[in-house]
Structures are given as structure tokens and as C-alpha cells.
Coordinates of C-alpha atoms and ligand atoms in Angstrom, one line a residue:
M1 CA 30.2 -44.8 17.0
T2 CA 27.0 -45.5 14.9
P3 CA 24.9 -42.9 13.9
R4 CA 21.1 -43.3 15.2
T5 CA 18.3 -43.0 12.5
I6 CA 14.6 -42.3 13.1
P7 CA 12.5 -44.6 11.1
V8 CA 10.2 -42.7 8.8
E9 CA 6.8 -43.5 7.4
V10 CA 6.2 -44.9 3.7
F11 CA 6.3 -41.9 1.5
D12 CA 6.2 -40.7 -2.1
L13 CA 8.7 -37.8 -3.1
I14 CA 8.1 -36.0 -6.1
V15 CA 11.3 -34.0 -7.2
F16 CA 10.3 -31.2 -9.8
G17 CA 13.6 -30.3 -11.4
A18 CA 14.9 -33.8 -11.0
T19 CA 17.5 -33.3 -13.9
G20 CA 18.8 -30.1 -12.6
D21 CA 22.0 -29.4 -10.5
L22 CA 20.4 -29.2 -7.1
A23 CA 18.9 -32.5 -7.4
Q24 CA 21.9 -34.2 -8.9
R25 CA 24.5 -32.9 -6.8
K26 CA 22.4 -32.9 -3.4
L27 CA 18.9 -34.4 -3.2
L28 CA 19.7 -37.9 -4.7
P29 CA 22.9 -38.2 -2.9
A30 CA 21.2 -37.4 0.4
L31 CA 18.6 -39.7 -0.3
F32 CA 20.9 -42.5 -1.1
Y33 CA 22.9 -41.8 2.2
R34 CA 19.6 -42.0 3.9
D35 CA 18.6 -45.3 2.4
L36 CA 22.0 -46.8 2.8
Q37 CA 21.4 -45.9 6.8
G38 CA 18.2 -47.8 6.5
Q39 CA 15.9 -45.0 7.1
I40 CA 13.9 -45.2 4.2
P41 CA 11.1 -47.7 4.1
L42 CA 11.4 -50.4 1.3
A43 CA 8.0 -49.3 -0.3
A44 CA 8.9 -45.7 -0.4
R45 CA 9.1 -44.0 -3.9
I46 CA 11.2 -41.1 -5.5
I47 CA 9.6 -39.8 -8.6
G48 CA 11.8 -37.4 -10.7
S49 CA 10.0 -35.0 -12.7
S50 CA 11.1 -32.1 -15.2
R51 CA 10.0 -31.0 -18.6
R52 CA 12.6 -32.9 -20.4
A53 CA 11.1 -36.1 -21.9
M54 CA 13.1 -39.3 -20.5
T55 CA 12.6 -42.9 -19.7
R56 CA 12.6 -44.3 -16.4
D57 CA 15.7 -46.1 -17.1
A58 CA 17.4 -42.9 -18.4
F59 CA 16.7 -41.3 -15.2
R60 CA 18.1 -44.1 -13.2
A61 CA 21.2 -43.9 -15.2
S62 CA 21.5 -40.2 -14.5
A63 CA 20.7 -40.8 -11.2
L64 CA 23.5 -43.4 -10.7
A65 CA 26.0 -41.2 -12.5
A66 CA 25.2 -38.4 -9.6
I67 CA 25.5 -41.0 -6.9
E68 CA 28.8 -42.1 -8.4
A69 CA 30.0 -38.3 -8.4
H70 CA 28.9 -37.7 -5.0
V71 CA 29.1 -40.6 -2.7
A72 CA 32.3 -42.3 -1.6
E73 CA 33.2 -45.4 -3.4
D74 CA 33.3 -47.6 -0.6
L75 CA 29.5 -46.9 0.2
R76 CA 28.3 -47.8 -3.3
K77 CA 28.0 -51.0 -3.3
P78 CA 25.9 -52.8 -6.1
D79 CA 23.1 -54.0 -3.7
T80 CA 22.6 -50.7 -2.2
C81 CA 22.7 -49.1 -5.6
K82 CA 20.3 -51.3 -6.9
R83 CA 17.9 -51.0 -3.8
F84 CA 18.0 -47.2 -4.5
L85 CA 17.4 -47.1 -8.3
D86 CA 14.6 -49.5 -8.0
R87 CA 12.9 -46.9 -6.0
L88 CA 13.2 -44.2 -8.9
D89 CA 10.6 -43.5 -11.4
Y90 CA 10.2 -40.6 -13.7
V91 CA 7.4 -38.5 -15.3
A92 CA 7.9 -35.6 -17.7
A93 CA 5.6 -32.7 -17.0
E94 CA 5.6 -29.2 -18.1
A95 CA 5.0 -26.7 -15.2
N96 CA 3.0 -24.2 -17.4
Q97 CA 1.2 -26.8 -19.5
E98 CA -1.1 -29.8 -19.3
A99 CA 1.5 -32.2 -20.8
G100 CA 2.3 -34.9 -18.2
W101 CA 0.1 -34.3 -15.3
K102 CA -2.5 -36.9 -16.1
E103 CA 0.8 -39.3 -16.0
L104 CA 1.5 -38.0 -12.8
E105 CA -1.9 -38.4 -11.6
K106 CA -1.7 -42.1 -12.7
V107 CA 1.4 -42.7 -10.9
L108 CA 0.5 -40.9 -7.4
K109 CA -3.3 -41.7 -7.1
P110 CA -3.4 -45.2 -6.2
M111 CA -1.1 -44.2 -2.9
D112 CA -3.3 -41.6 -2.1
D113 CA -3.0 -42.5 1.6
R114 CA 0.8 -42.0 1.9
I115 CA 2.9 -39.1 2.9
R116 CA 3.4 -37.0 -0.2
V117 CA 6.2 -34.9 -0.4
F118 CA 6.4 -32.3 -3.5
Y119 CA 10.1 -30.8 -3.8
L120 CA 10.2 -27.9 -5.9
A121 CA 14.0 -27.9 -6.8
V122 CA 13.1 -25.3 -9.7
G123 CA 13.6 -21.6 -9.9
P124 CA 10.8 -19.7 -8.2
D125 CA 9.0 -18.4 -11.3
L126 CA 7.8 -22.2 -11.5
F127 CA 6.6 -22.2 -7.7
G128 CA 3.0 -20.6 -8.4
P129 CA 2.4 -22.6 -11.8
I130 CA 3.5 -26.1 -10.2
C131 CA 1.3 -25.6 -7.1
E132 CA -1.7 -24.6 -9.2
R133 CA -1.5 -27.8 -11.4
L134 CA -1.1 -29.7 -8.2
G135 CA -4.2 -28.4 -7.1
S136 CA -6.0 -28.6 -10.1
H137 CA -5.3 -32.4 -10.7
N138 CA -6.3 -33.0 -6.9
L139 CA -2.9 -34.3 -6.1
V140 CA -2.6 -32.3 -2.9
T141 CA -3.9 -34.8 -0.2
P142 CA -4.3 -33.9 3.6
K143 CA -0.7 -35.8 4.1
S144 CA 1.0 -33.9 1.5
R145 CA 3.9 -31.4 2.1
V146 CA 5.7 -29.1 -0.4
V147 CA 9.4 -27.8 -0.1
V148 CA 10.7 -24.8 -1.9
E149 CA 14.0 -23.6 -2.1
K150 CA 15.4 -20.3 -1.5
P151 CA 15.7 -17.8 -2.7
V152 CA 11.9 -17.1 -1.6
G153 CA 11.6 -13.9 -3.7
K154 CA 13.8 -11.2 -4.7
N155 CA 12.4 -8.7 -2.2
G156 CA 9.6 -8.4 0.0
A157 CA 7.0 -7.7 -2.4
S158 CA 8.1 -10.7 -4.6
A159 CA 8.3 -12.9 -1.8
R160 CA 4.8 -11.9 -0.6
A161 CA 3.5 -12.8 -4.0
L162 CA 4.9 -16.1 -4.1
N163 CA 4.0 -17.0 -0.5
E164 CA 0.6 -16.3 -1.5
Q165 CA 0.5 -18.5 -4.7
I166 CA 1.8 -21.3 -2.7
G167 CA -0.2 -20.7 0.2
R168 CA -3.5 -20.9 -2.0
I169 CA -3.0 -24.6 -2.4
F170 CA -1.0 -25.6 0.7
P171 CA -1.6 -24.5 4.4
E172 CA 1.3 -23.1 6.4
P173 CA 1.8 -26.2 8.3
S174 CA 2.4 -28.1 5.0
I175 CA 5.1 -25.7 3.6
Y176 CA 8.9 -26.2 4.2
R177 CA 11.2 -23.5 3.2
I178 CA 14.4 -24.9 3.0
D179 CA 17.3 -23.1 4.3
H180 CA 20.2 -25.7 4.3
Y181 CA 22.2 -23.9 6.9
L182 CA 19.7 -25.0 9.7
G183 CA 20.3 -28.5 8.8
K184 CA 24.2 -28.3 9.2
E185 CA 25.2 -30.3 12.2
T186 CA 27.2 -27.4 13.9
V187 CA 24.2 -25.1 13.5
Q188 CA 22.0 -27.5 15.4
N189 CA 24.7 -27.8 18.0
L190 CA 24.5 -24.1 18.8
M191 CA 21.1 -24.8 20.2
A192 CA 22.7 -27.7 22.2
L193 CA 25.7 -25.5 23.2
R194 CA 23.3 -22.9 24.4
F195 CA 20.4 -24.6 25.8
A196 CA 21.7 -27.8 27.0
N197 CA 24.7 -26.4 29.3
A198 CA 24.3 -24.0 32.1
L199 CA 27.7 -22.4 31.4
F200 CA 26.8 -19.8 28.6
E201 CA 23.4 -18.7 29.0
P202 CA 24.0 -16.5 32.1
I203 CA 26.7 -14.7 30.2
W204 CA 25.2 -14.6 26.8
N205 CA 24.3 -10.8 26.8
A206 CA 25.3 -7.5 26.5
A207 CA 27.1 -7.2 30.1
H208 CA 29.3 -10.2 29.1
I209 CA 29.8 -10.3 25.1
D210 CA 31.5 -7.7 23.2
H211 CA 30.6 -8.6 19.8
V212 CA 29.8 -11.4 17.5
Q213 CA 31.2 -12.3 14.1
I214 CA 29.6 -14.4 11.6
T215 CA 31.8 -15.3 8.5
V216 CA 30.8 -17.6 5.4
A217 CA 33.7 -17.6 3.4
E218 CA 33.9 -19.6 0.0
T219 CA 36.6 -20.2 -2.4
L220 CA 34.3 -21.0 -5.4
G221 CA 33.3 -18.4 -7.6
V222 CA 30.0 -18.5 -9.3
E223 CA 30.7 -21.7 -11.1
G224 CA 28.1 -22.4 -13.8
R225 CA 25.1 -20.3 -12.0
A226 CA 26.3 -16.9 -13.1
G227 CA 22.8 -16.5 -14.7
Y228 CA 20.9 -16.8 -11.3
Y229 CA 23.6 -15.2 -9.2
D230 CA 23.9 -12.1 -11.4
T231 CA 20.2 -11.2 -10.5
A232 CA 20.7 -12.2 -6.8
G233 CA 24.2 -11.3 -5.4
A234 CA 25.5 -12.1 -2.0
L235 CA 23.0 -10.1 0.0
R236 CA 20.1 -12.0 -1.4
D237 CA 22.0 -15.2 -1.9
M238 CA 23.5 -15.6 1.6
V239 CA 22.8 -12.9 3.9
Q240 CA 18.9 -12.9 3.7
N241 CA 18.5 -16.4 4.6
H242 CA 21.7 -18.3 5.8
M243 CA 23.3 -15.5 7.8
L244 CA 20.3 -13.8 9.4
Q245 CA 19.2 -17.3 10.4
L246 CA 22.5 -18.1 11.9
L247 CA 22.4 -14.6 13.7
C248 CA 18.9 -15.6 14.8
L249 CA 20.2 -18.8 16.4
V250 CA 22.8 -16.8 18.5
A251 CA 20.7 -14.0 19.4
M252 CA 17.3 -15.6 20.2
E253 CA 15.7 -15.7 23.7
P254 CA 15.4 -19.4 24.8
P255 CA 12.5 -20.9 23.4
I256 CA 10.1 -22.7 25.6
S257 CA 10.6 -26.0 23.9
I258 CA 12.4 -27.0 20.4
D259 CA 8.9 -27.3 18.9
A260 CA 8.7 -25.7 15.5
D261 CA 6.8 -22.8 16.4
A262 CA 8.3 -22.1 19.6
V263 CA 11.8 -21.8 17.9
R264 CA 10.4 -19.8 15.2
D265 CA 8.7 -17.4 17.2
E266 CA 12.0 -16.4 19.0
K267 CA 13.6 -16.3 15.6
L268 CA 11.2 -14.0 14.4
K269 CA 11.5 -11.6 17.6
V270 CA 15.2 -11.3 16.6
L271 CA 14.6 -10.4 13.1
Q272 CA 11.9 -7.8 14.1
S273 CA 14.6 -6.2 16.6
L274 CA 17.3 -5.8 13.8
K275 CA 17.9 -1.9 13.7
S276 CA 17.4 -0.5 10.2
I277 CA 20.4 0.5 8.2
T278 CA 19.6 3.7 6.7
A279 CA 21.1 6.1 4.1
D280 CA 22.7 7.6 7.0
N281 CA 24.8 4.6 8.2
M282 CA 24.9 2.9 4.8
A283 CA 28.7 3.8 4.2
T284 CA 29.6 2.7 7.8
Q285 CA 27.6 -0.5 8.5
T286 CA 27.6 -1.8 4.9
V287 CA 30.4 -3.0 2.3
R288 CA 29.9 -4.6 -1.0
G289 CA 32.6 -6.2 -3.1
Q290 CA 33.2 -7.8 -6.3
Y291 CA 36.1 -10.2 -7.2
R292 CA 38.6 -9.7 -9.9
A293 CA 41.1 -12.0 -11.2
G294 CA 43.2 -13.6 -8.9
A295 CA 44.4 -17.1 -7.7
S296 CA 42.2 -19.6 -5.9
A297 CA 42.7 -22.9 -4.7
G298 CA 46.1 -23.0 -6.3
G299 CA 45.1 -22.0 -9.8
A300 CA 44.6 -18.5 -11.7
V301 CA 41.0 -17.8 -11.9
P302 CA 39.1 -15.1 -13.8
G303 CA 37.3 -12.0 -12.3
Y304 CA 33.4 -11.9 -11.8
L305 CA 33.0 -9.7 -14.7
E306 CA 35.1 -12.2 -17.0
E307 CA 33.1 -15.2 -15.8
L308 CA 29.7 -13.5 -16.5
G309 CA 30.9 -12.2 -20.0
S310 CA 29.8 -8.7 -19.2
N311 CA 31.4 -5.5 -17.7
T312 CA 28.5 -3.7 -16.5
S313 CA 27.3 -5.8 -13.6
K314 CA 27.3 -4.2 -10.1
T315 CA 26.4 -7.6 -8.4
E316 CA 28.1 -7.8 -5.1
T317 CA 30.1 -11.3 -4.8
Y318 CA 31.1 -9.9 -1.3
V319 CA 29.1 -8.3 1.8
A320 CA 30.4 -7.1 5.1
L321 CA 27.6 -5.7 7.5
K322 CA 27.7 -4.1 11.1
V323 CA 24.2 -5.5 12.4
E324 CA 22.5 -4.2 15.6
I325 CA 19.8 -5.8 17.5
G326 CA 17.6 -3.3 19.5
N327 CA 16.5 -5.4 22.5
W328 CA 17.5 -5.6 26.2
R329 CA 19.8 -8.6 25.6
W330 CA 21.9 -7.3 22.9
N331 CA 21.8 -3.4 23.1
G332 CA 25.2 -2.0 21.9
V333 CA 26.6 -5.6 20.9
P334 CA 27.5 -5.5 17.2
F335 CA 27.1 -8.5 15.1
Y336 CA 29.5 -8.2 12.3
L337 CA 28.6 -10.5 9.4
R338 CA 30.7 -11.2 6.2
S339 CA 30.2 -13.7 3.3
G340 CA 32.0 -13.6 -0.2
K341 CA 33.0 -15.9 -3.0
R342 CA 36.5 -16.6 -4.0
L343 CA 38.2 -15.7 -0.7
E344 CA 41.4 -16.9 0.5
S345 CA 39.8 -20.3 2.2
R346 CA 36.6 -21.9 2.8
A347 CA 35.4 -21.4 6.2
S348 CA 32.3 -20.6 8.3
E349 CA 32.0 -19.9 11.6
I350 CA 30.6 -18.0 14.3
V351 CA 32.8 -16.0 16.7
V352 CA 31.3 -14.9 20.4
E353 CA 33.9 -12.6 21.7
F354 CA 33.5 -12.0 25.4
K355 CA 34.5 -8.4 27.1
P356 CA 38.0 -8.2 28.4
I357 CA 38.7 -8.7 32.1
P358 CA 37.9 -5.6 34.1
H359 CA 41.3 -5.5 35.8
S360 CA 44.5 -7.5 35.5
V361 CA 46.2 -8.7 38.6
F362 CA 49.4 -9.6 36.4
D363 CA 52.4 -7.3 35.6
A364 CA 53.5 -6.5 32.1
S365 CA 56.1 -9.3 31.9
A366 CA 53.0 -11.9 32.0
G367 CA 52.0 -10.7 28.2
T368 CA 48.7 -9.4 26.9
I369 CA 45.4 -10.8 28.3
R370 CA 43.2 -11.3 25.4
S371 CA 39.4 -11.8 25.6
N372 CA 37.9 -15.1 25.6
S373 CA 36.0 -16.0 22.7
L374 CA 33.8 -19.0 21.6
V375 CA 34.5 -20.1 18.1
I376 CA 31.6 -22.4 16.6
R377 CA 33.0 -23.8 13.3
L378 CA 30.4 -24.7 11.0
Q379 CA 32.5 -26.1 8.0
P380 CA 35.2 -27.4 7.2
D381 CA 36.4 -29.4 10.5
E382 CA 33.1 -28.9 12.2
G383 CA 33.7 -28.3 16.0
V384 CA 33.8 -25.8 18.8
K385 CA 36.7 -23.8 20.5
L386 CA 36.9 -22.0 23.5
W387 CA 39.8 -19.5 23.6
L388 CA 41.2 -19.1 27.1
M389 CA 44.2 -17.6 28.7
I390 CA 46.5 -20.0 30.5
K391 CA 50.0 -20.1 32.2
D392 CA 52.8 -21.0 29.8
P393 CA 53.5 -24.4 31.2
G394 CA 57.0 -24.7 33.1
P395 CA 59.4 -22.4 35.0
G396 CA 60.1 -19.0 33.9
G397 CA 57.7 -17.0 35.7
M398 CA 54.0 -16.3 35.1
R399 CA 53.8 -15.9 31.2
L400 CA 50.2 -16.0 29.8
R401 CA 49.4 -17.7 26.5
H402 CA 45.8 -17.5 24.6
V403 CA 45.1 -21.2 23.7
P404 CA 41.8 -23.1 22.6
L405 CA 40.1 -25.9 24.2
D406 CA 39.3 -27.4 21.2
M407 CA 36.7 -29.9 19.9
S408 CA 36.6 -31.3 16.8
F409 CA 33.5 -33.1 16.1
A410 CA 35.4 -35.6 13.6
D411 CA 37.9 -36.6 16.1
A412 CA 35.3 -36.7 19.0
F413 CA 32.6 -38.8 17.4
G414 CA 34.4 -40.3 14.4
V415 CA 31.3 -40.4 12.0
R416 CA 30.5 -39.0 8.7
N417 CA 28.6 -35.6 9.2
P418 CA 25.5 -36.0 7.1
D419 CA 24.7 -33.4 4.6
A420 CA 22.1 -30.9 5.7
Y421 CA 20.0 -32.0 3.0
E422 CA 19.8 -35.7 4.4
R423 CA 18.5 -34.4 7.7
L424 CA 16.2 -31.8 6.3
I425 CA 14.3 -34.1 3.8
M426 CA 13.8 -36.6 6.5
D427 CA 12.4 -34.0 8.7
V428 CA 9.9 -33.0 5.8
V429 CA 8.8 -36.7 5.7
R430 CA 8.5 -36.8 9.7
G431 CA 6.4 -33.3 9.5
N432 CA 9.0 -31.5 11.7
Q433 CA 9.0 -27.8 10.6
T434 CA 11.7 -26.7 13.4
L435 CA 14.5 -26.3 10.7
F436 CA 12.4 -24.4 8.1
M437 CA 11.7 -20.8 7.9
R438 CA 8.0 -19.7 8.5
R439 CA 6.5 -17.3 6.4
D440 CA 6.6 -14.3 8.8
E441 CA 10.4 -15.0 9.2
V442 CA 10.8 -14.7 5.3
T443 CA 9.0 -11.3 5.6
A444 CA 10.9 -9.9 8.3
A445 CA 14.1 -10.8 6.9
W446 CA 13.2 -9.0 3.6
K447 CA 12.0 -6.1 5.5
W448 CA 15.3 -5.4 6.9
I449 CA 17.2 -6.5 3.7
D450 CA 14.9 -4.3 1.4
P451 CA 16.3 -0.6 2.2
I452 CA 19.8 -1.9 1.7
L453 CA 19.1 -3.6 -1.7
D454 CA 17.5 -0.1 -2.6
Y455 CA 20.2 2.0 -1.5
W456 CA 22.6 -0.2 -3.7
R457 CA 20.6 -0.4 -6.8
E458 CA 20.2 3.6 -6.8
S459 CA 23.7 4.2 -5.9
P460 CA 26.1 5.4 -8.6
E461 CA 28.9 3.6 -6.2
L462 CA 30.3 0.2 -7.7
P463 CA 31.0 -2.6 -5.2
K464 CA 34.7 -2.6 -4.1
P465 CA 36.8 -4.7 -6.1
Y466 CA 38.9 -7.3 -4.2
T467 CA 41.5 -9.8 -5.6
A468 CA 40.2 -13.4 -5.8
G469 CA 42.0 -15.5 -3.2
T470 CA 42.1 -12.7 -0.5
W471 CA 39.9 -12.0 2.3
G472 CA 37.8 -9.3 0.5
P473 CA 37.8 -5.5 0.1
S474 CA 39.8 -3.5 2.3
A475 CA 36.7 -1.6 3.3
A476 CA 35.5 -4.6 5.1
V477 CA 38.4 -4.3 7.4
A478 CA 37.9 -0.8 7.9
L479 CA 34.2 -1.7 8.9
I480 CA 35.2 -3.4 12.0
E481 CA 38.3 -1.9 12.5
R482 CA 36.7 1.6 13.2
D483 CA 35.1 0.2 16.0
G484 CA 38.4 -0.9 17.4
R485 CA 37.7 -4.6 16.7
T486 CA 39.3 -7.1 14.1
W487 CA 38.0 -9.9 12.1
H488 CA 39.2 -13.3 13.5
E489 CA 41.6 -14.6 10.7
S490 CA 43.5 -16.5 13.2
D491 CA 40.7 -18.8 13.3
V492 CA 39.8 -19.0 9.7
A493 CA 43.0 -19.2 7.9
Ligands
BG6_501 C1 23.7 -21.5 -1.2 C2 24.2 -20.3 -2.3 O1 22.5 -21.4 -0.8 O2 24.6 -22.0 -0.4 C3 25.5 -20.6 -2.9 O3 23.0 -20.4 -3.1 C4 26.6 -21.1 -1.9 O4 25.8 -19.5 -3.7 C5 26.0 -22.2 -1.0 O5 27.6 -21.4 -2.5 C6 27.0 -22.4 0.1 O6 26.4 -23.5 0.9 P1 27.6 -24.4 1.6 O7 26.7 -25.5 2.2 O8 28.6 -25.0 0.5 O9 28.2 -23.6 2.4

């Protein structure tokens, strides 16, 4: 099947932080793929910028290296590479100084009528200074947009300050706060599954659903990002954004349309309905962990503290939470969230576990009747499984088995799944904010996260240790088993 692409208008995309990890690993390869699919008009330009002095040719060479490292060889034909590289330009500019900004003006000004996207692939401390320079150099045109990466702040107060800095120069409809999980194919499929089928919505509530689990498990450690990660931790890095956004898409009411504000209004209501976790239930509803040396992906790996080169860090590399939503639809249905680095396998999925049948008509020889569950697999092997009880085939009486109706997207559609960034960057150019976080969502998410962060910071307790290559600290098992439930290892292992 050939994927459909929606053509976009001619644009200039300016990537600040163009020599950094995100640009090289994600943004340039994503743009290359979109170019390859013919979605990017010939006249569109991609202008890299960072403080490092570099010629246009040197930047093109670094972009080519990034493409060679991240794009499949059979897709990198010399003519497609050349077409892509020809679009690239480079201007060195200092966020905190005047150096380079006149140059940027010279490159951009002749094309003032184009869509202009400023992508801030830099640390949040540079968001404000870059926006100010863009404003003072009159580079912000009516067709300009700014893209900011998470984390938007380190807590509610710093997020407010950042949003204000950006908001002084860009109006809210021009601000695109990226949460790349929203660009993942299966995450969008969650909306299709819920709102394009009549099957699920009538039972998508506390009367029929027992609980929901959201797991984002990684085998990687903190790689070269220990400096950033140690100031963030799993709660800020994964839960405040990715996991709460997933929870919102599962829990939200049907929006009146899939327009950006219609969807974001509903997600906001979920965030506002999250019941606070307080000192009284912190011990039963939260677990934080930190990995120790172990084995991952077949080899021995050091512990977090060794990677960091410090043995005093309390930063969590694992978090498990029991989250409750105080509204009519979800009252009494816990959402269990867990995410960690250096876990046994890479697996992200949402499990919706339905209530057990009210009465069994089968006798004991039929075996145990397990509840139905819907498993939405984000990665790897994107797909959806609906676990059902069926009769074991053949003679031998009525024996029941728990088996999945299994749809793997790769098998069903046979197409390469585009990286989230491919879709999201093109959505920015098209001016579609549906998959981006609105300011009030970010604020509401921090409002719920802040008390946990504050409690953990003040608490003398250390994160629970877990061995790299396992499923996290045993306290996370206790968190769910205390309620008579278990984590769905069978689907993630
Ligand atoms: C990022 C986090 O937002 O998401 C990383 O900062 C994490 O720590 C990554 O590894 C996970 O993304 P993905 O798409 O690989 O699941």
C-alpha cells in the first residue's frame, strides 16, 4: 500500500540547535523522508542554525552523515540525497548575543511571505532569548510558527515563565509544543479505534472497564544525556507529557470534532479531573526507582550512578503510579502508569482491562475465564490485540482459552511506519495544532505533577533500586497487586 501524503505550501524551516542530537537523529532524517515522499515543495528551504561557526557545505556534510546513520540504505539514492542537501543552508547565530542575527535576516527577509517555522531544538533556557531576538529582528511574520520541544519547564512555575516569554512574541495559535508521542501512528489510531467504531464507546466507562495500564518501557539507559536527565528524572521526562497525554486520549470524552481546540478542550478536562496524590497516599500510589548495574540487550551495563559519575543522585529512572480520575465516566477505575529506563524489553502499550463476566455458565473443567482486554501496542510492532475467551478447538469437551484477535499494522498494511516527527513537522507547516499541547494543558499537567515532585524532593527516602534488565523495583509490583491486579507482562515480554 502506498501511503498518502498531503502536499504542503512552500516554507522556510529554521532549526535552532541544528548540530545537536535531536536535529541530527530525528529532525533531519524526518525531513529527508518527507522529501523522499514528495511532500516538500522544491522551493522549500531548511536553514540550520547554532552557535557553532560552520560553512553551508560543512552543515550539508553533517546532514548527510545524519541521513546515512538513520535512513535505510536503499532509500538513500544519490539524486534524492542531492535534492535534499540542496535545500540546506546554515547561519551561525548566538541566542544571547547579536552575532549572526543580521545574517539570518538577510537569508529570511526576501521570503517574508512564506510560511516560516522556527524549530527550537535547544534547551529551554534558550527559548526566551531566541524568541526575543526573533522579535527584535522583525523575523516573526503573520505566517510564522514556533516549535518548542519538551520539557516545557521543570515545574508549574518555570513552565509559566517560559510560556510567557514565548507568548510575548508568538500568539498561542502559532506556538507548537511538541510531544512526539502524539505523532506516533498507534496513538492516533487510539482516536480512530474509539471514535470511528461503534463497538467500544458504549462500554468505555466505569461500568465495564476494571482498570487501564499504560506502560512505556525502554531498554536504553540515559545514553549521552545524563546531564539533562539527572535534572529531570522519569516523572518530568516521560510522565508529565507523554504518559499523561496517552492517558488523556484514553480517558477523554468524544470531542465534537478532531479540530485542534475541540480535542484539546477534552484532554484538558481529563487533566483537571485527575485526583491529587497527597502525602497521605504518596506511599501507596507512587513508586520511584533507579537502576543498578545489570544486563541489558545481551550485555553488561553499568548502574545509573556509575553512568552519572556521582553517587548522590536521587533522580528516578523508573516511575509507577496509580492515577484516579474524578469524573462520572471513570470514577473508581484506576489508571496504572509505569515507565522506566533499562527495563527488560522495549515495549510501550496501553491495556484496557474489562470487568469479569458476572456469572459463569461453564463448569470448573472449562478452566479459568479471564477478563477481556484491549491492548494497544505503540512500539515496537505497532498493533491492536483484543483478548477473548474462546473454545479450545476439537473434541474433548468445553475447554476455554484466552487468545487474542491480533492485528499487526505492519502485516495488515505493509508500509513503513513514519516516525512521529515526520507527521508533526508537516502538521506545523500545515498549521494543524491538534497533536500539540496547548498552554493550559501544560499548566494543568504540572499542577498535578508538582506535589509529587515536591514530596519526593523533601523525602529522605531514596528511589528503590532495581537491576538493569528487569521490570523495575518490586514495590511497583506491590503497587498494583495491593489492588488484586497484576501488570500485563505477558503482552510486553
Ligand atoms: C523522550 C525522552 O521524550 O522520549 C527520552 O526525553 C525517551 O528519555 C524518549 O527515551 C522515548 O521516546 P520513544 O519514541 O523512543 O519511545
